[in-house]
Amino acid sequence: MQRRSLHFDLPGLRRGVAGQSLQLHQPDRTDHVRQCPSKLTSFCMHGTHDKDTQLAGQLIHLLQQGGEFSDVHVETGRPIRVRRGRFMWETAIGPDGGEMVSSNASIRAFMNMVYAREGSKIAPWEDELHRVGSLNPATLLNSVGAGERVSSYRVRCSLQKQGMGEDFGLVVRSLKDVPESIEKLGLPVQLRRLYAPTNGLLVVTGPTGSGKSTTLAAIINEINESQCANIVTIEDPVEYVHERKKSAINQREVGVDTPSYADGVKDLLRFVPDVTLIGEIRDPETFLAALRIGESGHLVITSMHAPTTTAALKKMAAYVQNSPADAQALAGCLVGVLAQALVVGREKTSHLAYELLPMAPEVHAAMAAIMTDSGKGAMDNLEQSLRNGNVQGAIPMVEIVQQLVQQGKIEAVRGAAVLAAVQDREAVLSKGRAPAPEGRGVNGGGSGGLFPASVGTTARARAAAMPLR
């Protein structure tokens, strides 16, 4: 893919490193607001950062530290903050040891560089911001340091107006390389059984910042490496750029290649996909269109916002409740739900907690009951069965959280915070840091089988009993 770029020097970006330089690259898109220079344009700066390079230098400094944070939050006149996990924000510290603060001028200058056109022309991004309310460009930052060593960072920027329209709010998310496998993320190998079929609907759910996009990218990468398939994605924005391996991949971005998720999903079948990734289900229209694709013999992988697997089932059931045909289609093509959450550990590293719910007979029964008058309490009963380990092939999140706590990876109070049910939170808090039973700890005990050692023997045994679809 051809990339357009802007280059400038940033001396003293890190302590002890002189002559740093930075490049911003952006994919060549047809959207008029996203156009950047078609050839390398440059200018030099000496001494301290001015308003034109201040924010870019601050972002590069944070990215170079290699800390495990998901987002950088920039607000006019306020200290820049980094997000390390749910309810975990820290003030960003600059190279001089002081707090980083940004201004309207530095945010505007940074966005001008992101949206720079040929020469000194700037795409009218402020006009577009006033028109649509927010902008979400993806940009590549290259830092050139001592010995011409280049460090590259892909980031997604989300910009909006705030403060009664007087100020800017900017969130910058660091986009990592495409995950090699689900194991590298700490997910169970059993998850593969849910996307091994060539058709159906797989849903990944969880709160914002729980790593859903990363999980989706890992799944697509594994399919790309193992199958000769035609993969089409619809994302907002494209966070992970996949290279073609065994599969052909067409990545489409909302707002650039298609007006909306709903419009993009409607056009999907024209691309003759074997595998479809829909970045997020935001409305009933998109969900029903995705259901049609899964029902027609294609594999659909998507995400939605719901705290648990059963909450996701309730949400999907509500989308089809007024249509017996849609309800039947959902029961026939849904292969399973994965819920996940990130928990900040004792060393400020993130640990993945997850809940896996395949479409076992107990789930089919609950889904069927919830569509009728006999469904009162059906989902509550399913939640209790899941908690007690009585759903074939399922793994409750409370068990994974307890293992993380028992091994001292996370504090009990932080683990309990990601659990929806009161009894699950109480169970985690009551056990605290009790010693882990032999062979059941996270990253300890046992090897082989369907799960890595990070999952306890009980979970492995239940999942091994799960039939192939």
GROMACS .gro file of C-alpha atoms in nm:
model
  469
    1MET     CA    1   0.000   0.000   0.000
    2GLN     CA    2   0.139   0.338  -0.097
    3ARG     CA    3   0.190   0.565   0.200
    4ARG     CA    4   0.215   0.940   0.215
    5SER     CA    5   0.438   1.095   0.474
    6LEU     CA    6   0.562   1.402   0.653
    7HIS     CA    7   0.906   1.424   0.811
    8PHE     CA    8   1.060   1.654   1.066
    9ASP     CA    9   1.344   1.658   1.318
   10LEU     CA   10   1.297   1.637   1.692
   11PRO     CA   11   1.627   1.702   1.871
   12GLY     CA   12   1.658   1.572   2.225
   13LEU     CA   13   1.338   1.370   2.212
   14ARG     CA   14   1.476   1.136   2.475
   15ARG     CA   15   1.742   1.208   2.731
   16GLY     CA   16   2.087   1.138   2.600
   17VAL     CA   17   1.965   1.091   2.241
   18ALA     CA   18   2.034   1.377   2.005
   19GLY     CA   19   1.910   1.445   1.655
   20GLN     CA   20   1.586   1.248   1.686
   21SER     CA   21   1.352   1.276   1.392
   22LEU     CA   22   0.993   1.176   1.342
   23GLN     CA   23   0.790   1.074   1.041
   24LEU     CA   24   0.414   1.053   1.015
   25HIS     CA   25   0.277   0.812   0.755
   26GLN     CA   26  -0.080   0.753   0.661
   27PRO     CA   27  -0.240   0.516   0.411
   28ASP     CA   28  -0.330   0.678   0.082
   29ARG     CA   29  -0.708   0.705   0.107
   30THR     CA   30  -0.964   0.860  -0.123
   31ASP     CA   31  -1.136   1.047   0.159
   32HIS     CA   32  -1.052   1.416   0.106
   33VAL     CA   33  -0.982   1.474   0.474
   34ARG     CA   34  -0.734   1.186   0.493
   35GLN     CA   35  -0.501   1.298   0.215
   36CYS     CA   36  -0.135   1.341   0.314
   37PRO     CA   37   0.171   1.437   0.107
   38SER     CA   38   0.251   1.209  -0.186
   39LYS     CA   39   0.624   1.267  -0.148
   40LEU     CA   40   0.852   1.328   0.149
   41THR     CA   41   0.820   1.681   0.283
   42SER     CA   42   1.050   1.798   0.561
   43PHE     CA   43   1.151   2.079   0.787
   44CYS     CA   44   1.405   2.101   1.066
   45MET     CA   45   1.373   2.231   1.418
   46HIS     CA   46   1.646   2.322   1.662
   47GLY     CA   47   1.635   2.373   2.037
   48THR     CA   48   1.323   2.312   2.243
   49HIS     CA   49   0.996   2.193   2.096
   50ASP     CA   50   0.759   2.462   1.974
   51LYS     CA   51   0.383   2.432   1.936
   52ASP     CA   52   0.425   2.264   1.597
   53THR     CA   53   0.612   1.963   1.734
   54GLN     CA   54   0.538   1.958   2.107
   55LEU     CA   55   0.259   1.699   2.104
   56ALA     CA   56   0.430   1.475   1.849
   57GLY     CA   57   0.742   1.473   2.067
   58GLN     CA   58   0.539   1.395   2.378
   59LEU     CA   59   0.366   1.101   2.208
   60ILE     CA   60   0.689   0.959   2.073
   61HIS     CA   61   0.848   0.986   2.420
   62LEU     CA   62   0.561   0.785   2.575
   63LEU     CA   63   0.569   0.522   2.301
   64GLN     CA   64   0.944   0.482   2.335
   65GLN     CA   65   0.911   0.401   2.704
   66GLY     CA   66   0.745   0.072   2.611
   67GLY     CA   67   0.494   0.088   2.896
   68GLU     CA   68   0.188  -0.134   2.891
   69PHE     CA   69  -0.080   0.127   2.831
   70SER     CA   70  -0.361   0.118   2.580
   71ASP     CA   71  -0.446   0.486   2.533
   72VAL     CA   72  -0.301   0.835   2.572
   73HIS     CA   73  -0.563   1.095   2.672
   74VAL     CA   74  -0.486   1.453   2.567
   75GLU     CA   75  -0.704   1.746   2.674
   76THR     CA   76  -0.647   2.116   2.628
   77GLY     CA   77  -0.461   2.265   2.924
   78ARG     CA   78  -0.468   1.946   3.133
   79PRO     CA   79  -0.198   1.692   3.213
   80ILE     CA   80  -0.173   1.413   2.957
   81ARG     CA   81  -0.284   1.078   3.100
   82VAL     CA   82  -0.219   0.717   2.999
   83ARG     CA   83  -0.464   0.431   3.048
   84ARG     CA   84  -0.323   0.107   3.188
   85GLY     CA   85  -0.650  -0.073   3.247
   86ARG     CA   86  -1.007  -0.031   3.357
   87PHE     CA   87  -1.022   0.259   3.606
   88MET     CA   88  -0.641   0.276   3.589
   89TRP     CA   89  -0.514   0.613   3.462
   90GLU     CA   90  -0.178   0.773   3.532
   91THR     CA   91  -0.036   1.117   3.462
   92ALA     CA   92   0.226   1.106   3.185
   93ILE     CA   93   0.576   1.216   3.285
   94GLY     CA   94   0.802   1.384   3.030
   95PRO     CA   95   1.178   1.353   2.973
   96ASP     CA   96   1.236   1.639   3.220
   97GLY     CA   97   1.051   1.454   3.496
   98GLY     CA   98   0.755   1.692   3.492
   99GLU     CA   99   0.393   1.647   3.387
  100MET     CA  100   0.314   1.665   3.017
  101VAL     CA  101   0.057   1.930   2.927
  102SER     CA  102  -0.082   2.010   2.584
  103SER     CA  103  -0.260   2.311   2.434
  104ASN     CA  104  -0.510   2.382   2.157
  105ALA     CA  105  -0.221   2.508   1.944
  106SER     CA  106  -0.014   2.191   1.985
  107ILE     CA  107  -0.314   1.963   1.922
  108ARG     CA  108  -0.407   2.164   1.612
  109ALA     CA  109  -0.047   2.154   1.487
  110PHE     CA  110  -0.031   1.777   1.536
  111MET     CA  111  -0.355   1.724   1.343
  112ASN     CA  112  -0.227   1.952   1.067
  113MET     CA  113   0.071   1.720   1.030
  114VAL     CA  114  -0.155   1.413   1.025
  115TYR     CA  115  -0.370   1.571   0.754
  116ALA     CA  116  -0.092   1.743   0.559
  117ARG     CA  117  -0.125   1.745   0.181
  118GLU     CA  118   0.125   1.817  -0.092
  119GLY     CA  119   0.370   2.087   0.015
  120SER     CA  120   0.224   2.312   0.282
  121LYS     CA  121  -0.144   2.243   0.209
  122ILE     CA  122  -0.356   2.104   0.491
  123ALA     CA  123  -0.673   1.902   0.439
  124PRO     CA  124  -0.977   2.081   0.591
  125TRP     CA  125  -0.998   1.852   0.891
  126GLU     CA  126  -1.149   2.117   1.119
  127ASP     CA  127  -1.440   2.164   0.880
  128GLU     CA  128  -1.497   1.790   0.881
  129LEU     CA  129  -1.472   1.782   1.262
  130HIS     CA  130  -1.744   2.045   1.292
  131ARG     CA  131  -1.959   1.854   1.042
  132VAL     CA  132  -1.939   1.501   1.183
  133GLY     CA  133  -1.835   1.566   1.544
  134SER     CA  134  -1.527   1.342   1.558
  135LEU     CA  135  -1.232   1.220   1.350
  136ASN     CA  136  -1.050   0.886   1.373
  137PRO     CA  137  -0.739   0.880   1.153
  138ALA     CA  138  -0.475   0.608   1.179
  139THR     CA  139  -0.113   0.725   1.149
  140LEU     CA  140   0.233   0.573   1.149
  141LEU     CA  141   0.498   0.749   1.358
  142ASN     CA  142   0.863   0.678   1.280
  143SER     CA  143   1.130   0.796   1.522
  144VAL     CA  144   1.482   0.806   1.380
  145GLY     CA  145   1.746   0.806   1.654
  146ALA     CA  146   2.118   0.758   1.698
  147GLY     CA  147   2.282   0.555   1.423
  148GLU     CA  148   1.980   0.612   1.197
  149ARG     CA  149   1.790   0.347   1.390
  150VAL     CA  150   1.419   0.370   1.306
  151SER     CA  151   1.143   0.287   1.552
  152SER     CA  152   0.790   0.274   1.410
  153TYR     CA  153   0.462   0.311   1.600
  154ARG     CA  154   0.116   0.276   1.452
  155VAL     CA  155  -0.143   0.486   1.633
  156ARG     CA  156  -0.512   0.559   1.600
  157CYS     CA  157  -0.624   0.912   1.685
  158SER     CA  158  -0.976   0.994   1.802
  159LEU     CA  159  -1.043   1.369   1.808
  160GLN     CA  160  -1.348   1.560   1.928
  161LYS     CA  161  -1.441   1.909   2.040
  162GLN     CA  162  -1.525   1.970   2.407
  163GLY     CA  163  -1.543   2.250   2.660
  164MET     CA  164  -1.846   2.407   2.489
  165GLY     CA  165  -1.669   2.380   2.156
  166GLU     CA  166  -1.364   2.577   2.266
  167ASP     CA  167  -1.119   2.293   2.333
  168PHE     CA  168  -1.000   1.965   2.185
  169GLY     CA  169  -1.009   1.617   2.331
  170LEU     CA  170  -0.774   1.365   2.171
  171VAL     CA  171  -0.726   0.996   2.249
  172VAL     CA  172  -0.428   0.825   2.087
  173ARG     CA  173  -0.418   0.445   2.090
  174SER     CA  174  -0.101   0.253   2.015
  175LEU     CA  175  -0.166  -0.020   1.759
  176LYS     CA  176   0.054  -0.323   1.800
  177ASP     CA  177   0.173  -0.571   1.541
  178VAL     CA  178  -0.074  -0.839   1.436
  179PRO     CA  179  -0.084  -1.102   1.715
  180GLU     CA  180   0.075  -1.429   1.609
  181SER     CA  181  -0.173  -1.656   1.783
  182ILE     CA  182  -0.447  -1.672   2.041
  183GLU     CA  183  -0.208  -1.847   2.282
  184LYS     CA  184   0.019  -1.543   2.280
  185LEU     CA  185  -0.277  -1.341   2.410
  186GLY     CA  186  -0.350  -1.589   2.688
  187LEU     CA  187  -0.665  -1.726   2.526
  188PRO     CA  188  -0.757  -2.097   2.536
  189VAL     CA  189  -0.676  -2.317   2.240
  190GLN     CA  190  -1.032  -2.444   2.265
  191LEU     CA  191  -1.141  -2.116   2.108
  192ARG     CA  192  -1.015  -2.254   1.776
  193ARG     CA  193  -1.302  -2.500   1.771
  194LEU     CA  194  -1.542  -2.208   1.741
  195TYR     CA  195  -1.388  -2.072   1.422
  196ALA     CA  196  -1.276  -2.402   1.271
  197PRO     CA  197  -1.614  -2.446   1.094
  198THR     CA  198  -1.650  -2.277   0.756
  199ASN     CA  199  -1.976  -2.110   0.849
  200GLY     CA  200  -2.151  -1.960   1.148
  201LEU     CA  201  -2.133  -1.658   1.380
  202LEU     CA  202  -1.866  -1.611   1.650
  203VAL     CA  203  -1.907  -1.315   1.887
  204VAL     CA  204  -1.633  -1.160   2.103
  205THR     CA  205  -1.768  -0.934   2.375
  206GLY     CA  206  -1.640  -0.717   2.657
  207PRO     CA  207  -1.612  -0.353   2.769
  208THR     CA  208  -1.416  -0.086   2.583
  209GLY     CA  209  -1.043  -0.143   2.614
  210SER     CA  210  -1.071  -0.516   2.686
  211GLY     CA  211  -0.868  -0.622   2.382
  212LYS     CA  212  -1.153  -0.734   2.156
  213SER     CA  213  -0.990  -0.590   1.843
  214THR     CA  214  -0.666  -0.768   1.928
  215THR     CA  215  -0.846  -1.099   1.969
  216LEU     CA  216  -1.025  -1.052   1.636
  217ALA     CA  217  -0.692  -0.973   1.470
  218ALA     CA  218  -0.533  -1.289   1.615
  219ILE     CA  219  -0.819  -1.505   1.485
  220ILE     CA  220  -0.798  -1.351   1.137
  221ASN     CA  221  -0.419  -1.397   1.136
  222GLU     CA  222  -0.452  -1.767   1.220
  223ILE     CA  223  -0.707  -1.818   0.942
  224ASN     CA  224  -0.483  -1.621   0.706
  225GLU     CA  225  -0.187  -1.847   0.786
  226SER     CA  226  -0.372  -2.179   0.771
  227GLN     CA  227  -0.646  -2.152   0.509
  228CYS     CA  228  -0.676  -2.051   0.145
  229ALA     CA  229  -0.973  -1.821   0.197
  230ASN     CA  230  -1.114  -1.489   0.083
  231ILE     CA  231  -1.134  -1.267   0.394
  232VAL     CA  232  -1.322  -0.937   0.395
  233THR     CA  233  -1.319  -0.706   0.699
  234ILE     CA  234  -1.521  -0.398   0.790
  235GLU     CA  235  -1.356  -0.197   1.067
  236ASP     CA  236  -1.376   0.145   1.227
  237PRO     CA  237  -1.092   0.215   1.190
  238VAL     CA  238  -0.855  -0.050   1.052
  239GLU     CA  239  -0.630  -0.113   1.353
  240TYR     CA  240  -0.425  -0.412   1.240
  241VAL     CA  241  -0.303  -0.428   0.881
  242HIS     CA  242  -0.288  -0.791   0.761
  243GLU     CA  243  -0.050  -0.902   0.490
  244ARG     CA  244  -0.170  -1.168   0.251
  245LYS     CA  245  -0.041  -1.513   0.341
  246LYS     CA  246  -0.246  -1.815   0.239
  247SER     CA  247  -0.561  -1.604   0.221
  248ALA     CA  248  -0.663  -1.298   0.024
  249ILE     CA  249  -0.765  -1.012   0.255
  250ASN     CA  250  -0.970  -0.704   0.173
  251GLN     CA  251  -0.984  -0.461   0.467
  252ARG     CA  252  -1.250  -0.190   0.440
  253GLU     CA  253  -1.271   0.108   0.674
  254VAL     CA  254  -1.595   0.274   0.784
  255GLY     CA  255  -1.605   0.636   0.674
  256VAL     CA  256  -1.346   0.577   0.402
  257ASP     CA  257  -1.440   0.266   0.204
  258THR     CA  258  -1.801   0.243   0.320
  259PRO     CA  259  -2.035   0.498   0.487
  260SER     CA  260  -2.128   0.280   0.785
  261TYR     CA  261  -2.109  -0.070   0.929
  262ALA     CA  262  -2.464  -0.139   0.810
  263ASP     CA  263  -2.384  -0.028   0.455
  264GLY     CA  264  -2.059  -0.223   0.449
  265VAL     CA  265  -2.227  -0.543   0.568
  266LYS     CA  266  -2.497  -0.509   0.301
  267ASP     CA  267  -2.227  -0.502   0.031
  268LEU     CA  268  -2.019  -0.786   0.176
  269LEU     CA  269  -2.155  -1.072  -0.030
  270ARG     CA  270  -2.054  -0.891  -0.349
  271PHE     CA  271  -1.693  -0.960  -0.249
  272VAL     CA  272  -1.766  -1.335  -0.228
  273PRO     CA  273  -1.611  -1.378   0.119
  274ASP     CA  274  -1.538  -1.709   0.286
  275VAL     CA  275  -1.463  -1.532   0.615
  276THR     CA  276  -1.605  -1.196   0.723
  277LEU     CA  277  -1.486  -0.978   1.010
  278ILE     CA  278  -1.728  -0.709   1.127
  279GLY     CA  279  -1.540  -0.495   1.377
  280GLU     CA  280  -1.839  -0.416   1.594
  281ILE     CA  281  -2.215  -0.474   1.610
  282ARG     CA  282  -2.363  -0.135   1.697
  283ASP     CA  283  -2.728  -0.171   1.599
  284PRO     CA  284  -2.995  -0.430   1.515
  285GLU     CA  285  -2.962  -0.361   1.143
  286THR     CA  286  -2.594  -0.457   1.136
  287PHE     CA  287  -2.655  -0.764   1.351
  288LEU     CA  288  -2.936  -0.894   1.131
  289ALA     CA  289  -2.726  -0.839   0.818
  290ALA     CA  290  -2.439  -1.030   0.981
  291LEU     CA  291  -2.682  -1.306   1.071
  292ARG     CA  292  -2.788  -1.337   0.708
  293ILE     CA  293  -2.425  -1.378   0.601
  294GLY     CA  294  -2.360  -1.645   0.863
  295GLU     CA  295  -2.680  -1.823   0.773
  296SER     CA  296  -2.586  -1.826   0.403
  297GLY     CA  297  -2.282  -2.043   0.463
  298HIS     CA  298  -2.006  -1.798   0.553
  299LEU     CA  299  -1.803  -1.760   0.873
  300VAL     CA  300  -1.872  -1.428   1.047
  301ILE     CA  301  -1.654  -1.304   1.333
  302THR     CA  302  -1.761  -0.991   1.517
  303SER     CA  303  -1.767  -0.808   1.851
  304MET     CA  304  -2.019  -0.625   2.064
  305HIS     CA  305  -2.031  -0.444   2.396
  306ALA     CA  306  -2.163  -0.669   2.671
  307PRO     CA  307  -1.995  -0.757   3.003
  308THR     CA  308  -2.057  -1.133   2.994
  309THR     CA  309  -2.136  -1.412   2.751
  310THR     CA  310  -2.492  -1.440   2.878
  311ALA     CA  311  -2.542  -1.064   2.851
  312ALA     CA  312  -2.435  -1.091   2.486
  313LEU     CA  313  -2.688  -1.372   2.436
  314LYS     CA  314  -2.962  -1.152   2.584
  315LYS     CA  315  -2.864  -0.868   2.353
  316MET     CA  316  -2.873  -1.091   2.046
  317ALA     CA  317  -3.203  -1.244   2.154
  318ALA     CA  318  -3.353  -0.895   2.181
  319TYR     CA  319  -3.247  -0.823   1.822
  320VAL     CA  320  -3.444  -1.122   1.687
  321GLN     CA  321  -3.728  -1.150   1.940
  322ASN     CA  322  -3.994  -1.015   1.703
  323SER     CA  323  -3.902  -1.247   1.417
  324PRO     CA  324  -3.931  -1.626   1.454
  325ALA     CA  325  -3.730  -1.669   1.133
  326ASP     CA  326  -3.443  -1.457   1.267
  327ALA     CA  327  -3.455  -1.638   1.601
  328GLN     CA  328  -3.428  -1.970   1.421
  329ALA     CA  329  -3.137  -1.837   1.213
  330LEU     CA  330  -2.955  -1.723   1.529
  331ALA     CA  331  -3.000  -2.061   1.696
  332GLY     CA  332  -2.873  -2.233   1.384
  333CYS     CA  333  -2.560  -2.033   1.307
  334LEU     CA  334  -2.427  -1.898   1.640
  335VAL     CA  335  -2.121  -2.107   1.726
  336GLY     CA  336  -2.028  -1.940   2.055
  337VAL     CA  337  -1.942  -1.630   2.255
  338LEU     CA  338  -1.612  -1.523   2.410
  339ALA     CA  339  -1.621  -1.254   2.681
  340GLN     CA  340  -1.299  -1.096   2.797
  341ALA     CA  341  -1.156  -0.828   3.025
  342LEU     CA  342  -0.810  -0.694   3.098
  343VAL     CA  343  -0.694  -0.682   3.460
  344VAL     CA  344  -0.392  -0.475   3.564
  345GLY     CA  345  -0.150  -0.688   3.761
  346ARG     CA  346   0.086  -0.617   4.047
  347GLU     CA  347   0.366  -0.518   3.808
  348LYS     CA  348   0.130  -0.293   3.606
  349THR     CA  349   0.114  -0.553   3.331
  350SER     CA  350  -0.223  -0.652   3.187
  351HIS     CA  351  -0.362  -1.002   3.231
  352LEU     CA  352  -0.647  -1.138   3.022
  353ALA     CA  353  -0.950  -1.285   3.196
  354TYR     CA  354  -1.202  -1.455   2.971
  355GLU     CA  355  -1.522  -1.657   2.962
  356LEU     CA  356  -1.586  -1.910   2.686
  357LEU     CA  357  -1.940  -2.019   2.605
  358PRO     CA  358  -1.985  -2.255   2.309
  359MET     CA  359  -2.332  -2.339   2.182
  360ALA     CA  360  -2.378  -2.641   2.406
  361PRO     CA  361  -2.721  -2.803   2.450
  362GLU     CA  362  -2.779  -2.599   2.767
  363VAL     CA  363  -2.725  -2.277   2.572
  364HIS     CA  364  -2.958  -2.384   2.290
  365ALA     CA  365  -3.227  -2.463   2.547
  366ALA     CA  366  -3.190  -2.126   2.718
  367MET     CA  367  -3.199  -1.939   2.387
  368ALA     CA  368  -3.510  -2.129   2.278
  369ALA     CA  369  -3.684  -2.063   2.609
  370ILE     CA  370  -3.605  -1.692   2.612
  371MET     CA  371  -3.798  -1.650   2.286
  372THR     CA  372  -4.116  -1.780   2.447
  373ASP     CA  373  -4.321  -1.719   2.756
  374SER     CA  374  -4.139  -2.012   2.918
  375GLY     CA  375  -3.815  -1.815   2.904
  376LYS     CA  376  -3.857  -1.639   3.239
  377GLY     CA  377  -3.549  -1.722   3.442
  378ALA     CA  378  -3.390  -1.927   3.163
  379MET     CA  379  -3.086  -1.703   3.135
  380ASP     CA  380  -3.045  -1.688   3.513
  381ASN     CA  381  -3.043  -2.067   3.520
  382LEU     CA  382  -2.785  -2.073   3.241
  383GLU     CA  383  -2.562  -1.830   3.433
  384GLN     CA  384  -2.581  -2.052   3.741
  385SER     CA  385  -2.501  -2.362   3.536
  386LEU     CA  386  -2.205  -2.183   3.380
  387ARG     CA  387  -2.080  -2.076   3.722
  388ASN     CA  388  -2.110  -2.432   3.856
  389GLY     CA  389  -1.929  -2.586   3.559
  390ASN     CA  390  -2.237  -2.762   3.425
  391VAL     CA  391  -2.229  -2.622   3.070
  392GLN     CA  392  -2.047  -2.854   2.833
  393GLY     CA  393  -1.722  -2.702   2.705
  394ALA     CA  394  -1.770  -2.369   2.883
  395ILE     CA  395  -1.519  -2.185   3.103
  396PRO     CA  396  -1.657  -1.927   3.352
  397MET     CA  397  -1.461  -1.606   3.394
  398VAL     CA  398  -1.469  -1.634   3.772
  399GLU     CA  399  -1.251  -1.946   3.750
  400ILE     CA  400  -0.987  -1.769   3.538
  401VAL     CA  401  -0.987  -1.468   3.772
  402GLN     CA  402  -0.946  -1.692   4.075
  403GLN     CA  403  -0.647  -1.862   3.915
  404LEU     CA  404  -0.483  -1.525   3.843
  405VAL     CA  405  -0.537  -1.421   4.204
  406GLN     CA  406  -0.413  -1.749   4.347
  407GLN     CA  407  -0.090  -1.725   4.154
  408GLY     CA  408  -0.034  -1.368   4.272
  409LYS     CA  409  -0.061  -1.222   3.921
  410ILE     CA  410  -0.337  -0.979   4.018
  411GLU     CA  411  -0.492  -0.843   4.336
  412ALA     CA  412  -0.826  -0.990   4.437
  413VAL     CA  413  -0.999  -0.651   4.442
  414ARG     CA  414  -0.897  -0.581   4.081
  415GLY     CA  415  -0.999  -0.925   3.967
  416ALA     CA  416  -1.336  -0.894   4.136
  417ALA     CA  417  -1.397  -0.561   3.960
  418VAL     CA  418  -1.425  -0.727   3.617
  419LEU     CA  419  -1.688  -0.978   3.730
  420ALA     CA  420  -2.055  -0.893   3.679
  421ALA     CA  421  -2.222  -1.123   3.933
  422VAL     CA  422  -2.212  -1.029   4.301
  423GLN     CA  423  -2.157  -1.390   4.409
  424ASP     CA  424  -1.857  -1.417   4.174
  425ARG     CA  425  -1.700  -1.102   4.316
  426GLU     CA  426  -1.757  -1.225   4.671
  427ALA     CA  427  -1.601  -1.561   4.584
  428VAL     CA  428  -1.285  -1.397   4.452
  429LEU     CA  429  -1.255  -1.156   4.745
  430SER     CA  430  -1.313  -1.428   5.003
  431LYS     CA  431  -1.037  -1.651   4.864
  432GLY     CA  432  -0.791  -1.365   4.825
  433ARG     CA  433  -0.446  -1.503   4.769
  434ALA     CA  434  -0.502  -1.855   4.895
  435PRO     CA  435  -0.238  -2.099   4.763
  436ALA     CA  436  -0.330  -2.247   4.427
  437PRO     CA  437  -0.408  -2.621   4.425
  438GLU     CA  438  -0.138  -2.826   4.257
  439GLY     CA  439  -0.177  -2.830   3.880
  440ARG     CA  440  -0.442  -2.558   3.865
  441GLY     CA  441  -0.251  -2.232   3.875
  442VAL     CA  442  -0.218  -1.980   3.599
  443ASN     CA  443   0.101  -2.047   3.401
  444GLY     CA  444   0.171  -2.344   3.618
  445GLY     CA  445   0.089  -2.711   3.643
  446GLY     CA  446   0.037  -2.955   3.363
  447SER     CA  447   0.114  -2.934   2.996
  448GLY     CA  448  -0.033  -3.047   2.671
  449GLY     CA  449  -0.402  -3.104   2.610
  450LEU     CA  450  -0.631  -2.853   2.447
  451PHE     CA  451  -0.534  -2.568   2.677
  452PRO     CA  452  -0.205  -2.406   2.766
  453ALA     CA  453  -0.092  -2.438   3.127
  454SER     CA  454  -0.246  -2.097   3.200
  455VAL     CA  455  -0.584  -2.270   3.230
  456GLY     CA  456  -0.661  -2.503   3.517
  457THR     CA  457  -0.722  -2.874   3.485
  458THR     CA  458  -1.095  -2.841   3.551
  459ALA     CA  459  -1.135  -2.601   3.260
  460ARG     CA  460  -0.925  -2.824   3.035
  461ALA     CA  461  -1.131  -3.128   3.123
  462ARG     CA  462  -1.462  -2.953   3.054
  463ALA     CA  463  -1.341  -2.807   2.728
  464ALA     CA  464  -1.202  -3.139   2.608
  465ALA     CA  465  -1.553  -3.279   2.634
  466MET     CA  466  -1.686  -3.014   2.400
  467PRO     CA  467  -1.793  -3.177   2.072
  468LEU     CA  468  -1.670  -3.049   1.739
  469ARG     CA  469  -1.939  -2.861   1.551
   0.00000   0.00000   0.00000
